[in-house]
Amino acid sequence: LIPTHRCNLNCTYCYQQAGNVLSDTMDTVTVSNIIKYIKKIASGKAGITISLYGGEPLLEPEKLLNIFEELKTYCEKEKKSFKITGTTNGTLLSVDLIEKFKKYPIADIQITFAGPKNIHDAKRMYKNGMGTYDRLVEVVQNLEKHKIDYHLRIDVDNENFSHIGELL
């Protein structure tokens, strides 16, 4: 599920050129149609797994919460399993949003690091040039505190390969 192609970062290696090539975002009609479509294809199946991707999917939290609520209610009524996974840059995972997401079966969130702080911040930064490393460390601590499953991905390239031990 890609609620938007927009992104709040300016990563040096982004295939979407820092989220500027694609910028489409689901409107409310599309959200409604997505919910109907997922329910339709879930008929006769044991459950639904939603995997979030983007752009940065958390730029559209209210749309996601609407989809989650509708599908959770549907799955409870139909006695189907329901789980949510997703890939996010993590920067928008505030404590408030984590609290709202806890209502739903978040099975796994993926957050990416690009090396230790100095390397990460040179590759994965906000549009204003500020690095995201410290924010992601804070987010991971909040996910731990709120017992939300996550995993960390490390983008490895020739530049950061010899520094991965430092990150770990």
XYZ file of C-alpha atoms in Angstrom:
168
model
C 0.000 0.000 0.000
C 1.553 3.276 -1.142
C -0.528 6.138 0.267
C 1.841 8.712 -1.244
C 4.971 8.957 -3.341
C 5.951 12.174 -1.539
C 8.864 12.099 0.895
C 10.144 14.417 3.597
C 13.801 13.480 3.069
C 16.477 14.305 0.535
C 18.528 11.098 0.492
C 21.522 11.252 -1.819
C 20.850 7.841 -3.359
C 17.069 8.001 -3.705
C 15.731 6.456 -6.885
C 12.941 9.035 -6.772
C 15.383 11.943 -6.686
C 14.535 12.904 -3.104
C 10.826 12.301 -3.524
C 10.362 14.890 -6.267
C 9.860 12.695 -9.338
C 6.673 11.088 -8.083
C 4.374 13.050 -5.814
C 0.954 11.430 -6.177
C -1.034 10.957 -2.983
C -4.234 8.960 -2.521
C -7.363 11.064 -2.353
C -10.362 10.029 -0.241
C -12.068 8.316 -3.191
C -8.956 6.210 -3.795
C -8.785 5.323 -0.081
C -12.405 4.167 -0.186
C -11.795 2.165 -3.373
C -8.655 0.563 -1.897
C -10.600 -0.575 1.164
C -13.355 -2.058 -1.038
C -10.788 -3.761 -3.269
C -8.875 -5.292 -0.344
C -12.112 -6.603 1.184
C -13.091 -8.071 -2.190
C -9.820 -9.930 -2.724
C -9.762 -11.046 0.937
C -13.014 -12.941 0.470
C -12.275 -16.620 0.936
C -8.816 -15.931 2.371
C -7.684 -16.453 5.959
C -6.519 -12.903 6.504
C -5.095 -9.615 5.316
C -1.543 -8.331 5.541
C -0.953 -4.708 4.619
C 2.603 -3.693 3.778
C 3.226 0.060 3.733
C 5.662 1.596 1.310
C 6.197 4.876 -0.487
C 7.502 7.668 -0.762
C 7.081 8.080 2.943
C 3.805 6.426 3.933
C 3.664 8.209 7.292
C 3.126 11.537 5.542
C -0.517 10.372 5.331
C -1.247 9.104 8.854
C -4.978 9.882 8.878
C -5.536 8.002 5.630
C -3.580 5.045 7.007
C -5.524 5.065 10.271
C -8.783 5.138 8.304
C -7.690 2.136 6.224
C -6.447 0.272 9.308
C -9.700 0.868 11.197
C -11.893 -0.252 8.314
C -9.848 -3.397 7.685
C -9.505 -4.258 11.365
C -13.285 -4.036 11.803
C -13.826 -6.119 8.661
C -11.355 -8.792 9.779
C -12.866 -8.994 13.267
C -16.362 -9.377 11.777
C -15.207 -11.973 9.242
C -12.885 -13.752 11.718
C -9.821 -13.133 9.566
C -6.295 -12.399 10.684
C -5.020 -8.889 10.124
C -1.487 -7.546 10.317
C 0.445 -4.520 9.175
C 4.068 -4.266 8.118
C 5.854 -1.385 6.530
C 8.930 0.440 5.369
C 9.392 3.993 6.584
C 12.257 6.417 6.900
C 11.116 6.589 10.531
C 11.425 10.315 11.039
C 7.671 10.848 11.429
C 7.125 8.112 14.019
C 6.236 10.405 16.886
C 5.167 9.020 20.246
C 1.639 10.231 19.433
C 1.578 8.292 16.154
C 3.075 5.212 17.805
C 0.274 5.373 20.396
C -2.352 5.572 17.624
C -0.755 2.672 15.738
C -0.697 0.451 18.842
C -4.435 -0.070 18.396
C -3.652 -2.083 15.272
C -1.676 -5.296 14.744
C 1.666 -3.825 13.689
C 3.757 -6.897 12.923
C 6.922 -5.170 11.777
C 8.277 -1.744 10.866
C 11.472 -1.423 8.828
C 13.766 1.551 9.381
C 16.978 2.090 7.438
C 20.371 3.306 8.566
C 23.171 4.122 6.124
C 26.108 3.797 8.497
C 27.351 5.460 11.651
C 26.116 8.998 12.389
C 28.525 10.974 10.194
C 27.979 8.761 7.139
C 24.248 8.275 7.709
C 23.642 12.020 8.093
C 25.509 12.731 4.841
C 23.271 10.263 2.940
C 19.876 10.390 4.689
C 18.915 13.936 5.497
C 15.902 16.194 5.644
C 15.296 18.539 2.728
C 16.954 21.314 4.788
C 20.184 19.256 4.923
C 19.901 18.260 8.569
C 20.797 14.613 9.242
C 18.300 12.042 10.546
C 20.510 9.707 12.583
C 19.714 11.136 16.030
C 15.999 11.201 15.236
C 16.065 7.541 14.183
C 17.861 6.505 17.374
C 15.091 8.279 19.317
C 12.409 6.546 17.230
C 13.956 3.104 17.791
C 14.026 3.777 21.542
C 10.335 4.747 21.405
C 9.453 1.608 19.425
C 11.246 -0.461 22.062
C 9.470 1.363 24.872
C 6.063 0.803 23.254
C 6.860 -2.808 22.304
C 6.289 -2.388 18.581
C 8.193 -4.880 16.459
C 10.678 -3.403 14.046
C 13.798 -4.319 12.187
C 16.675 -2.224 11.047
C 18.003 -2.339 7.538
C 21.475 -1.115 6.730
C 22.149 0.155 3.250
C 25.678 -0.974 2.428
C 27.811 0.488 -0.336
C 31.508 0.971 -1.112
C 31.596 4.170 0.918
C 30.148 2.857 4.192
C 31.113 -0.832 4.039
C 34.209 -0.454 6.219
C 32.186 1.510 8.831
C 29.366 -1.001 9.402
C 31.054 -2.395 12.524
C 31.105 1.123 13.914
C 27.344 1.413 13.362
C 26.649 -1.948 14.968
